[in-house]
Amino acid sequence: MVAVMTKALPRAMAAGLLALLAVPGLARPAAAPPSADEMIARAHLAMFYPGEDMRARVTMRLVSRAGGERRRELTMTRRDLQDGGEQRYFIYFHRPPDVRDMTFLVWKYPGRDDDRWLYVPAIKLVRRIAASDRRSSFAGSDFSYEDISGREPEEDTHTLVREEKTGARDAYVVESVPKDPGSVDFGRKLSWIDKATWLPLKEEYYDRRGELARVFTAEEVKAVQGFWTVTKRLMKNVQTGHSTEAVLSDVRYNLKLAPDLFSERALRAPPAELTR
Amino acid sequence: MKCSLFVVAGLLVTAAAGGVAAEEPLPIHGFLQAASAYRLLRPDACPRTQRLACEEEFVLGEGRARLEVEPRGERWGLTVKAELIWDAVAGEVDGDLREGYLDLRFPALDLRAGRQIVTWGVGDLVFINDVFPKDWVAFVSGLPLEYLKKGSDAVSATGHWRGTSVQLVLTPRFEADTLPEAGGRLRFHDPMAAIEARRTDDPSPSLDHLESGLRVFRNLAGWDLSLYAYRGFFRAPAAEVEAGPRLRFFFPPLDVWGASAQGAALGGVVSVEAGYHDSRADRSGRNPAVENSSFRFLAGYQREIVPDLTASGQYYVQAMEDHAAYRRTRGPGMARRPALRHVLTLRLTRLLWHQTLRLGVFALASPNEGDWYVGPEARYQITDAWSATVGVNAFGGPRRSEFGQFEGNANLYAAVRYAF
C-alpha cells in the first residue's frame, strides 16, 4: 500500500514518508514498545500475579536511621481468582513473639476496598479490619498494603519517560501520576521496568511537593519454576532514613491451594505447612 | 481457674513429650511479665466485707511467667499455655492452666478438647452472644485485656460444608465469671453487705448440667453472618438469703438465642448483633434474686480515619422484660434498673513510630443510667522482645450501677513484658 501511495505522491512527500518509516518503532511493528499503560499492566501482572497461587516465607528487617533493627517473619500465601483481578492472601506470623500465631486474611477486589480479617490467638478472636486506606503500613514496615498486593494500574496516568539501563538490565522508565491526588500519599512515581522480565527493578515515589520520599529496589531476582520473582526487596524512606528489607525464601508457585485456606476456618486453625 | 502447680507441670511434660513425638524440635515460647496497678481513689465509707479493698493501696502487684508449648502434626496439635503467678500483694504463688487442649483435624471437621477460650459475637467489650466465662477482676485490675477471657473445660466440634460451618461447644464443667467478692481487693456494690456468712452452689459437675452452645456461620458476599444458641447458666451468680441468715449464691439457668453480621460498608466495618436472653427460672420476672429475660441489640462502626488512626463506636441497648414485676420485687438497698439500658462506646487507636507505639482510649457510658468507664492506654514495643504498657482504668456513676460500683477501684497500671 505504501508503494502504491508513493507512486501517486510527489517525491518530496514520498521522501518524508520514507523518513517516517525509518523510525525504528514504525519500521518494525513487531518490536514496537508497548504503550506506557501496557508496560505498567504487564509489570503489575509480573510482580503480583505470577502463577495461579504461591507461597513464600518472608523475613522483613526494619532498620531505623539509628541502626536499630526489628524483624518480622511470616508465611504468605496468595491465590488468584483471575489474572489481574480478584485475589486472596493468607498470612501467618512467626515472629516477633507478640504477634506469633496471628493470622491475617485479605480478600482483594479491584476497584473497591479489601475485606480484611485478623485473628488474635490469645483470645480466639476473629476481628474485621477497616481497610479504607491501602497506603497504611504493613506490619509497621516501610511497605504499604498496596506495595505488597499491588496498586491498580488504572488508578494512575502513565507516561514513558525514557529507556535506560539500571544495573546491567535494560529498562523502561515510566512516570505514573495518580488520577485522584487526594487518595494517595505520593504525587508521582517513577518505575524502572525490566524489558526482559517486566518486573519493576526500581521505583521512586515523590511526595506532593515533588521531593523524593521512598525508593523501592529489587535487590535480587530469581526464576522460580519459570516465574521471575523478586526474592529480595528493599523499601527505603529517604526522608526518615527508615528502611525495610524483605527476603522471600521457599517460594513455590502453583501449589493448587484449596479455596478453604482463605476462610475463617484457616484463620482459626492454620494448616501445619504454614506454621512451621 | 487456678489449678495446682503439679497439674501445670504435668501438662507441660506431656506437651514436651508430644513435641518429641513430632518430627521437628519443639519450640518453647512464653513471656515474663511484671504488672502493678495503683489505686487512685480512697473511699470515705467502707462496708465491713470490703475492708481489704479499702485499705489496700495496690489493686494489682504481680509477676507472671508463661510457658507455651504447641507441638503440631498434619492432622493434630496440642496447645499448652501455663502460668506461674506470684501475687506480691497477697504474698502467694499459684499456677494457672490458661489453655490446654488437643486439636484433631479431619477434612470437614475440627475437634478441640480441653481447656479452651471461646469468643463469639462482634461486640467490643459489650457481650451479647459471647456467653463464655470472663474475668472481670482482671479487667478492673488493669491486667492486659486478654485476661478478660477465661478458658472453658469443653469439647468443641466444628463441621464445614460448602462454606457453611457449624460449631458445637459442650462444657461439662461450669466456670463462673470471676467477679469482685467480699474479702477481695476490689470495691463493688454489695446489697447484702451485712450478711457475712455466704456459700455458693456450683451447677457442676452433674451431667444434666452440661452447657451447650451452637454457632452456625458463613460468609455471604463479604459479610460474616452467624447464628447462635446457648443453653446453660448465668455466669454471674444470683443471691438469696437463707436461714441463718446466710447468703446463698447460685447460677440460674439461661438460654440465649442470637445472630450477628459484620462486613465492609460505608467506608469502614459495620457490625450488628442481637440476642435474646431467656431467664428460664424467672420467666414471670417475679423472682427478685434472678435476673429477668432481656433482649439485647448492638450496632457498631469502625473506620480508619487516616493511616494508623482508627476510630470505632458502638450503640448497645438492653431491654428488660417484665419490668413492672421487677420493680415490684425490689428490696431496700437493691439497685433499680430502668427497663432500657442504653450504652455508647468509643474507641480511638493511634499507631506511631512504625506501629511500635500504640496510643488508645476506650470509653463507655450509659446516657440513661449515668455510669461510665474510661481506659486510656499507651503501649510501647521497646524491642521485638520487650514491651511496656501504662494506662488508667477509671469508673464512675451511681454506686449501684454496673460500672459506677467500681469507682473506688480507679487505678493507674503499668506492665513490662519480655516475650520469647
XYZ file of C-alpha atoms in Angstrom:
696
model
C 0.000 0.000 0.000
C 2.841 2.328 0.829
C 4.337 1.519 -2.568
C 1.088 2.398 -4.352
C 0.849 5.692 -2.496
C 4.417 6.736 -3.299
C 3.684 6.406 -6.963
C 0.846 8.883 -6.730
C 2.666 11.370 -4.471
C 5.301 13.972 -5.241
C 8.853 12.869 -4.483
C 9.316 15.201 -1.559
C 6.359 13.749 0.220
C 7.492 10.264 -0.555
C 10.858 11.048 0.969
C 9.112 12.319 4.066
C 7.144 9.128 4.357
C 10.253 7.034 3.980
C 11.878 9.057 6.725
C 8.927 8.281 8.946
C 9.240 4.605 8.162
C 12.851 4.748 9.208
C 11.829 5.428 12.799
C 12.574 2.055 14.415
C 9.205 1.672 16.042
C 7.304 2.156 12.829
C 9.674 0.211 10.634
C 9.437 -2.946 12.761
C 5.861 -3.091 14.131
C 6.503 -6.477 15.770
C 9.107 -4.999 18.159
C 7.194 -1.805 18.888
C 7.448 -0.852 22.547
C 4.071 -1.228 24.167
C 2.265 1.807 25.477
C 3.146 3.044 28.958
C -0.243 1.757 30.167
C 0.588 -1.675 28.826
C 4.038 -1.625 30.447
C 2.556 -0.911 33.860
C -0.168 -3.505 33.315
C 2.468 -6.114 32.406
C 4.633 -5.121 35.390
C 1.568 -5.422 37.643
C 0.934 -8.965 36.413
C 4.612 -9.967 36.608
C 5.011 -8.654 40.140
C 1.694 -9.528 41.780
C 0.072 -12.296 39.719
C 2.711 -14.897 38.727
C 1.309 -18.434 38.811
C -2.192 -19.300 39.925
C -1.130 -19.334 43.531
C 2.070 -19.042 45.570
C 3.553 -19.487 48.996
C 6.696 -17.911 50.447
C 8.406 -17.349 53.741
C 9.050 -13.628 54.167
C 11.646 -12.217 56.517
C 11.474 -8.465 56.954
C 14.185 -6.403 58.565
C 13.010 -2.977 59.706
C 16.017 -0.723 60.174
C 15.803 2.723 61.718
C 18.071 5.632 60.838
C 19.996 4.972 64.050
C 20.522 1.360 63.012
C 18.008 -0.204 65.413
C 16.611 -3.364 63.905
C 13.326 -5.218 64.248
C 12.332 -8.417 62.493
C 9.049 -9.710 61.169
C 8.794 -13.253 59.915
C 5.725 -14.568 58.169
C 4.471 -17.124 55.706
C 2.452 -15.608 52.903
C 0.146 -17.419 50.516
C -1.729 -15.974 47.604
C -4.390 -17.299 45.269
C -5.651 -15.530 42.149
C -9.294 -15.795 41.216
C -8.467 -14.246 37.855
C -5.273 -12.768 36.402
C -5.144 -9.072 37.172
C -8.373 -9.348 39.164
C -9.604 -10.638 42.494
C -7.039 -12.212 44.825
C -6.896 -13.768 48.262
C -3.990 -13.554 50.665
C -3.427 -15.558 53.827
C -0.581 -14.650 56.166
C 0.731 -16.463 59.213
C 3.063 -14.542 61.559
C 6.005 -16.443 63.059
C 7.658 -13.574 64.874
C 8.120 -11.289 66.797
C 6.683 -13.079 69.835
C 3.842 -10.594 70.413
C 2.298 -11.438 67.040
C 3.291 -15.112 66.842
C 0.415 -17.339 65.693
C -1.601 -14.393 64.462
C -3.168 -14.942 61.070
C -4.330 -12.390 58.561
C -6.706 -12.840 55.662
C -7.276 -10.427 52.792
C -9.825 -10.696 50.008
C -8.646 -8.175 47.469
C -11.067 -6.766 44.900
C -10.007 -4.491 42.071
C -11.807 -1.168 42.261
C -13.131 -1.404 45.795
C -11.978 -1.833 49.408
C -10.483 -5.133 50.525
C -12.086 -7.378 53.079
C -9.537 -7.978 55.855
C -9.638 -10.199 58.898
C -7.134 -10.560 61.717
C -7.174 -13.468 64.135
C -5.932 -12.800 67.676
C -4.971 -16.208 69.097
C -4.692 -15.026 72.725
C -8.460 -14.544 72.894
C -9.501 -16.684 69.888
C -10.993 -13.626 68.264
C -11.521 -13.061 64.547
C -11.565 -9.323 64.059
C -12.626 -7.473 60.957
C -10.144 -4.734 60.000
C -11.252 -1.484 58.416
C -9.405 -1.342 55.110
C -10.228 2.053 53.695
C -6.612 3.067 53.264
C -4.302 0.896 51.208
C -1.384 3.226 51.910
C -1.257 2.102 55.564
C 1.961 0.472 56.612
C 2.017 -3.299 56.567
C 3.078 -4.617 59.995
C 4.956 -1.402 60.783
C 7.269 -1.778 57.784
C 8.049 0.732 55.035
C 5.867 -1.331 52.694
C 2.235 -0.328 52.482
C -0.571 -2.797 51.824
C -0.553 -1.531 48.252
C 3.190 -2.195 47.897
C 2.540 -5.796 48.877
C -0.588 -6.588 46.924
C -0.259 -4.086 44.068
C -1.826 -0.819 43.007
C -4.445 -0.884 40.254
C -2.784 0.368 37.031
C -5.994 2.228 36.148
C -5.619 4.487 39.184
C -2.735 6.407 37.605
C -1.888 8.055 34.285
C 1.291 6.547 32.851
C 3.870 8.091 30.529
C 7.031 6.554 29.115
C 9.811 8.952 30.115
C 12.890 7.241 28.722
C 14.688 3.953 28.327
C 17.869 3.307 30.266
C 19.941 0.680 31.944
C 19.540 0.061 35.621
C 22.462 -2.054 36.730
C 23.117 -4.371 33.803
C 19.488 -4.539 32.712
C 17.586 -2.585 30.076
C 14.552 -0.878 31.476
C 11.685 1.376 30.532
C 11.272 4.338 32.838
C 7.584 5.105 33.309
C 6.086 8.001 35.208
C 2.761 7.396 36.953
C 0.620 10.240 38.248
C -2.419 9.451 40.413
C -5.732 10.398 38.804
C -7.132 11.215 42.252
C -4.273 13.029 44.032
C -6.178 13.155 47.327
C -6.356 9.376 47.606
C -2.613 8.720 47.930
C 0.457 9.998 49.705
C 2.565 10.369 46.551
C 2.395 12.966 43.831
C 4.129 10.847 41.203
C 6.073 7.648 40.836
C 8.891 6.616 38.524
C 9.203 2.911 37.725
C 12.148 1.192 36.061
C 10.566 -1.809 34.353
C 12.843 -4.604 33.219
C 12.440 -5.182 29.456
C 13.141 -8.900 29.815
C 11.048 -9.899 32.844
C 8.641 -6.934 33.124
C 9.423 -6.752 36.822
C 9.855 -3.318 38.405
C 13.545 -3.151 39.284
C 13.297 0.218 40.963
C 10.567 2.672 41.923
C 10.861 6.225 43.164
C 7.930 7.772 44.995
C 7.810 11.574 45.073
C 5.641 13.372 47.608
C 3.135 16.038 46.629
C 5.793 18.753 46.916
C 7.923 16.861 44.413
C 10.530 15.691 46.927
C 11.803 12.123 46.721
C 10.116 10.202 49.558
C 10.580 6.458 49.153
C 12.708 4.249 46.934
C 11.979 0.620 46.132
C 14.700 -1.598 44.723
C 14.578 -5.200 43.579
C 17.858 -6.392 45.074
C 17.638 -9.962 43.882
C 15.594 -11.516 41.071
C 15.380 -15.272 40.593
C 13.460 -17.612 38.306
C 11.325 -19.940 40.420
C 9.519 -22.662 38.461
C 9.885 -20.430 35.427
C 8.410 -17.338 37.122
C 10.703 -14.358 37.586
C 10.459 -13.391 41.251
C 11.906 -10.500 43.224
C 13.259 -12.500 46.154
C 14.887 -9.560 47.924
C 13.138 -6.207 48.076
C 14.219 -3.007 49.722
C 11.988 -0.056 50.534
C 13.798 2.977 51.868
C 12.135 6.072 53.199
C 14.746 8.638 52.226
C 13.070 11.348 54.299
C 13.113 9.467 57.625
C 16.083 7.184 56.957
C 13.986 4.152 57.904
C 14.140 1.156 55.601
C 12.690 -2.318 55.281
C 14.294 -5.261 53.545
C 12.045 -8.200 52.685
C 13.604 -11.517 51.733
C 11.452 -14.243 50.203
C 12.525 -17.835 50.698
C 10.956 -21.239 49.982
C 8.963 -19.668 47.167
C 6.589 -22.138 45.474
C 4.086 -21.494 42.706
C 1.016 -23.409 41.508
C 0.530 -25.444 44.659
C -3.174 -25.884 43.883
C -4.054 -24.187 47.170
C -7.571 -25.003 48.312
C -10.092 -22.136 48.478
C -10.680 -23.331 52.041
C -7.285 -21.892 53.040
C -8.727 -18.395 52.620
C -11.528 -18.731 55.164
C -12.312 -18.240 58.838
C -11.503 -21.925 59.368
C -7.882 -21.363 58.354
C -7.657 -18.126 60.343
C -8.523 -20.064 63.493
C -6.529 -23.191 62.646
C -3.863 -22.502 60.020
C -2.603 -25.615 58.192
C 0.591 -27.101 59.638
C 2.661 -26.407 56.499
C 2.234 -22.667 57.062
C 3.109 -22.580 60.741
C 6.422 -24.432 60.619
C -9.425 -21.267 87.090
C -6.453 -21.864 89.325
C -5.105 -25.352 89.490
C -2.212 -26.885 91.298
C 1.356 -26.437 90.169
C 1.583 -30.201 89.744
C -1.153 -30.267 87.119
C 0.527 -27.450 85.213
C 3.923 -29.146 85.415
C 2.389 -32.472 84.354
C 0.762 -30.932 81.318
C 3.957 -29.209 80.286
C 5.802 -32.530 80.469
C 3.048 -34.199 78.412
C 3.233 -31.444 75.819
C 7.016 -31.727 75.727
C 6.656 -35.481 75.172
C 4.224 -34.717 72.357
C 6.886 -32.423 70.954
C 9.421 -35.234 70.984
C 6.919 -37.332 69.021
C 6.659 -34.535 66.443
C 9.362 -34.535 63.770
C 10.881 -31.143 64.440
C 12.425 -29.738 67.603
C 9.759 -28.281 69.827
C 9.967 -24.528 70.215
C 9.095 -23.145 73.624
C 7.537 -19.711 73.819
C 6.069 -17.549 76.513
C 6.799 -14.418 78.472
C 7.795 -12.932 81.781
C 5.656 -10.069 82.948
C 5.585 -7.709 85.892
C 2.377 -5.747 86.396
C 1.009 -3.457 89.038
C -1.929 -1.117 89.460
C -2.071 1.706 91.978
C -5.434 2.677 93.425
C -6.189 6.310 92.606
C -9.219 6.860 94.847
C -9.560 6.274 98.566
C -13.115 5.529 99.681
C -14.513 7.505 102.613
C -17.007 4.900 103.795
C -16.372 1.215 103.675
C -18.574 -1.834 104.323
C -17.047 -4.393 106.685
C -16.915 -7.045 103.937
C -14.661 -4.811 101.856
C -12.166 -3.649 104.414
C -9.215 -5.100 102.496
C -10.370 -3.375 99.330
C -10.452 -0.068 101.172
C -7.056 -0.406 102.799
C -5.005 -1.911 100.002
C -3.069 0.695 98.033
C -2.380 -1.664 95.162
C -5.205 -3.248 93.200
C -2.594 -5.351 91.439
C 1.039 -6.248 92.022
C 2.307 -9.419 90.451
C 4.899 -11.268 88.435
C 3.880 -13.822 85.842
C 5.825 -16.442 83.914
C 4.089 -18.026 80.933
C 5.244 -21.094 79.055
C 3.677 -22.136 75.766
C 4.356 -25.403 74.000
C 2.451 -26.278 70.869
C 3.583 -29.442 69.099
C 1.724 -29.825 65.797
C 1.376 -32.519 63.187
C -0.503 -32.581 59.890
C -3.757 -33.685 61.493
C -3.290 -32.892 65.168
C -1.993 -30.267 67.529
C -1.517 -29.886 71.237
C -1.578 -26.488 72.899
C -0.477 -25.880 76.460
C -0.231 -22.371 77.892
C 0.562 -22.454 81.582
C 1.411 -19.688 84.011
C 3.154 -19.342 87.298
C 1.847 -16.277 89.105
C 3.460 -14.557 92.047
C 0.939 -12.279 93.696
C 3.109 -9.767 95.528
C 0.166 -8.049 97.243
C -1.145 -11.236 98.849
C 2.277 -12.882 99.040
C 1.067 -16.019 97.243
C 2.339 -18.172 94.403
C -0.108 -20.016 92.200
C -0.252 -21.874 88.902
C -2.845 -21.434 86.202
C -3.504 -23.502 83.136
C -4.669 -20.777 80.799
C -5.233 -23.070 77.834
C -4.600 -26.798 77.409
C -6.284 -28.594 74.550
C -5.885 -31.200 71.864
C -6.843 -30.427 68.267
C -7.799 -33.091 65.757
C -8.315 -32.086 62.160
C -10.383 -34.050 59.664
C -11.216 -32.995 56.086
C -14.519 -31.365 57.066
C -14.358 -31.421 60.858
C -12.205 -29.779 63.535
C -12.281 -31.182 67.057
C -10.866 -29.425 70.109
C -10.938 -30.954 73.584
C -9.642 -29.444 76.801
C -9.401 -26.029 78.385
C -10.055 -23.528 75.622
C -11.059 -19.925 75.174
C -14.156 -19.434 73.039
C -15.055 -15.968 71.733
C -18.323 -15.293 69.928
C -20.008 -12.152 68.703
C -18.876 -8.855 67.204
C -19.065 -6.509 70.219
C -16.075 -4.586 71.579
C -16.231 -5.058 75.378
C -20.008 -5.404 75.005
C -21.161 -9.003 75.007
C -24.467 -10.414 73.784
C -23.782 -13.873 72.413
C -20.343 -14.324 73.956
C -21.667 -16.198 76.978
C -18.278 -17.766 77.788
C -16.514 -17.135 81.098
C -14.854 -13.810 81.777
C -12.576 -12.476 84.466
C -13.887 -9.014 85.342
C -11.455 -8.769 88.262
C -8.544 -8.958 85.811
C -10.197 -6.308 83.645
C -10.876 -3.882 86.506
C -7.400 -4.511 87.980
C -5.554 -3.417 84.841
C -4.217 -6.766 83.635
C -3.765 -6.971 79.843
C -7.122 -7.258 78.091
C -6.551 -10.881 77.054
C -7.098 -11.875 80.716
C -10.726 -10.760 80.496
C -11.369 -14.025 78.662
C -11.173 -17.266 80.637
C -10.955 -20.805 79.352
C -13.794 -23.321 79.375
C -13.170 -27.019 80.003
C -15.023 -28.104 76.927
C -15.219 -30.160 73.763
C -15.733 -28.201 70.587
C -16.601 -29.714 67.195
C -16.741 -27.561 64.083
C -18.009 -29.009 60.829
C -17.513 -27.301 57.472
C -19.720 -27.893 54.460
C -19.791 -25.783 51.294
C -18.770 -22.594 53.013
C -21.114 -23.018 55.967
C -19.667 -24.009 59.339
C -21.366 -25.344 62.426
C -19.666 -25.254 65.826
C -20.954 -27.195 68.802
C -19.362 -26.490 72.207
C -20.168 -28.831 75.091
C -18.992 -27.790 78.553
C -19.402 -30.379 81.294
C -17.719 -28.277 83.966
C -19.340 -24.926 84.731
C -16.991 -21.972 85.046
C -18.406 -18.787 86.543
C -17.261 -15.276 85.719
C -14.614 -14.027 88.114
C -16.244 -11.084 89.878
C -15.190 -8.942 92.806
C -16.225 -10.666 96.020
C -16.330 -9.927 99.709
C -12.875 -10.083 101.245
C -11.214 -9.387 97.904
C -9.150 -6.472 96.729
C -11.846 -4.723 94.725
C -14.671 -2.399 95.755
C -18.121 -3.247 94.420
C -21.788 -2.774 95.220
C -22.809 -5.391 97.789
C -26.522 -5.027 98.658
C -26.216 -7.687 101.385
C -23.033 -6.380 102.979
C -24.473 -7.023 106.446
C -24.566 -10.782 105.864
C -21.075 -12.149 106.070
C -21.969 -15.871 106.027
C -22.017 -16.905 102.372
C -21.933 -20.027 100.251
C -22.015 -20.728 96.523
C -23.851 -23.551 94.768
C -21.946 -24.671 91.731
C -24.022 -26.214 88.908
C -21.108 -28.617 88.169
C -20.362 -31.444 87.843
C -23.676 -33.196 87.355
C -24.124 -34.264 83.715
C -27.623 -32.868 83.358
C -25.918 -29.541 83.944
C -23.967 -29.823 80.706
C -23.767 -26.470 78.944
C -24.119 -26.458 75.188
C -23.521 -23.759 72.630
C -24.162 -23.825 68.904
C -22.916 -21.403 66.307
C -23.699 -21.569 62.581
C -21.623 -19.222 60.452
C -20.757 -18.414 56.886
C -19.548 -15.588 54.687
C -22.092 -14.246 52.240
C -20.997 -11.571 49.752
C -18.215 -10.389 52.077
C -20.460 -10.361 55.183
C -19.730 -12.624 58.139
C -23.048 -13.986 59.311
C -23.561 -16.017 62.492
C -26.464 -17.592 64.323
C -26.006 -18.526 67.983
C -27.799 -20.685 70.507
C -26.739 -21.424 74.070
C -28.249 -23.471 76.884
C -26.551 -23.138 80.239
C -26.367 -20.732 83.144
C -25.866 -17.107 84.049
C -22.151 -16.636 84.699
C -22.788 -14.064 87.408
C -24.430 -15.542 90.480
C -27.863 -14.682 91.836
C -28.114 -14.316 95.598
C -30.824 -15.148 98.098
C -30.948 -15.028 101.871
C -31.298 -18.372 103.675
C -31.965 -19.094 107.301
C -29.035 -18.131 109.466
C -29.054 -15.605 107.959
C -26.766 -16.774 105.230
C -26.357 -15.576 101.653
C -26.627 -18.340 99.056
C -25.163 -17.695 95.632
C -26.361 -19.808 92.719
C -26.294 -19.724 88.937
C -29.798 -19.673 87.406
C -30.411 -21.374 84.057
C -30.088 -19.251 80.929
C -30.826 -19.777 77.243
C -29.531 -17.366 74.643
C -30.626 -17.035 71.019
C -28.912 -14.581 68.748
C -27.400 -13.520 65.446
C -24.668 -11.228 64.190
C -23.447 -9.733 60.934
C -20.219 -7.919 60.155
C -18.964 -6.560 56.877
C -17.343 -3.736 54.952
C -19.740 -0.849 54.367
C -19.801 2.970 54.464
C -16.023 3.095 54.073
C -15.423 1.066 57.216
C -16.619 -2.023 59.050
C -20.234 -2.287 60.164
C -21.257 -4.714 62.939
C -24.723 -5.682 64.102
C -25.591 -8.191 66.792
C -28.797 -9.128 68.586
C -29.739 -11.697 71.173
C -32.499 -12.810 73.460
C -31.506 -13.884 76.988
C -34.179 -16.253 78.241
C -34.007 -16.456 82.033
C -35.623 -19.880 82.283
C -36.095 -19.891 86.056
C -37.797 -16.483 86.156
C -39.921 -16.085 83.043
C -42.519 -14.127 85.010
C -39.889 -11.713 86.290
C -41.223 -12.016 89.836
C -38.164 -13.640 91.434
C -36.117 -10.745 92.840
C -32.958 -12.858 93.031
C -32.917 -13.940 89.397
C -32.269 -11.583 86.514
C -35.200 -11.131 84.119
C -35.160 -12.137 80.491
C -33.905 -9.443 78.142
C -33.485 -8.528 74.522
C -30.130 -7.048 73.547
C -29.010 -5.236 70.444
C -25.713 -3.782 69.285
C -24.665 -1.722 66.258
C -21.051 -0.732 65.673
C -18.961 1.099 63.103
C -15.193 1.151 62.717
C -13.137 3.243 60.344
C -9.513 4.090 59.635
C -9.680 7.887 59.543
C -6.113 8.385 58.339
C -3.381 5.741 58.078
C -2.743 4.271 61.541
C -5.599 6.133 63.229
C -8.728 4.037 63.722
C -11.958 5.105 65.378
C -14.877 2.936 66.333
C -18.176 3.476 68.072
C -20.993 1.262 69.290
C -24.543 1.675 70.434
C -25.931 -1.027 72.694
C -29.360 -1.405 74.214
C -30.651 -3.938 76.705
C -34.421 -4.207 77.139
C -35.603 -5.934 80.294
C -38.803 -7.988 80.067
C -41.476 -7.814 82.772
C -40.091 -4.598 84.170
C -43.265 -3.967 86.197
C -42.794 -7.287 88.041
C -39.112 -6.451 88.549
C -39.959 -3.055 90.040
C -42.429 -4.564 92.499
C -39.907 -7.068 93.849
C -37.016 -4.705 94.562
C -35.961 -4.754 98.204
C -34.248 -1.959 100.139
C -30.658 -1.382 99.111
C -31.127 -3.167 95.788
C -30.295 -1.489 92.513
C -33.302 -0.307 90.492
C -32.589 -0.605 86.815
C -34.678 1.093 84.144
C -36.454 -1.078 81.569
C -33.962 0.023 78.923
C -30.231 0.353 79.392
C -28.547 2.388 76.659
C -24.784 2.263 76.226
C -22.471 4.172 73.900
C -18.831 3.291 73.392
C -15.969 4.966 71.582
C -12.511 3.623 70.808
C -9.613 5.532 69.256
C -6.356 3.811 68.377
C -3.308 5.635 67.056
C -0.205 3.760 65.900
C 3.065 5.665 65.797
C 6.758 5.063 65.180
C 6.297 2.219 62.718
C 3.467 0.833 64.810
C 5.721 0.299 67.839
C 3.846 2.871 69.914
C 0.127 2.376 70.321
C -1.954 5.092 71.957
C -5.512 4.156 72.603
C -8.556 5.102 74.564
C -11.755 3.185 75.153
C -14.750 4.950 76.683
C -18.124 3.513 77.575
C -21.080 5.338 79.059
C -24.738 4.750 79.670
C -26.564 8.026 78.975
C -29.665 6.973 80.913
C -28.096 5.122 83.868
C -25.186 7.518 84.166
C -22.378 5.024 84.717
C -19.183 5.122 82.696
C -15.747 3.632 82.124
C -12.703 5.277 80.522
C -9.461 3.473 79.782
C -6.619 5.372 78.090
C -3.536 3.259 77.402
C -0.073 3.620 75.871
C 1.897 0.579 74.815
C 5.438 0.746 73.501
C 7.213 -2.151 71.873
C 10.730 -1.319 73.067
C 12.332 -4.136 71.084
C 10.869 -7.229 69.439
C 11.019 -8.924 72.861
C 10.369 -6.117 75.370
C 7.219 -4.097 75.710
C 5.877 -1.657 78.284
C 2.311 -0.573 78.923
C 0.834 2.209 81.059
C -2.792 3.092 81.412
C -5.641 4.178 83.591
C -8.913 2.467 84.464
C -11.486 4.977 85.649
C -15.101 4.286 86.565
C -17.962 6.460 87.679
C -21.689 6.877 88.062
C -24.345 5.854 90.599
C -22.782 3.465 93.119
C -25.262 0.661 92.409
C -24.821 0.785 88.621
C -22.807 -1.667 86.528
C -19.645 0.439 86.235
C -20.346 3.038 88.932
C -19.842 0.415 91.644
C -16.169 0.120 90.622
C -15.391 3.817 91.151
C -13.232 3.060 94.195
C -11.040 0.793 92.065
C -9.884 3.532 89.683
C -6.242 2.745 89.057
C -3.084 3.654 87.223
C -1.495 0.490 85.889
C 1.831 -0.411 84.356
C 3.210 -3.635 82.941
C 6.512 -4.722 81.449
C 6.726 -7.881 79.379
C 9.609 -9.879 77.980
C 8.323 -12.284 75.347
C 10.263 -15.136 73.795
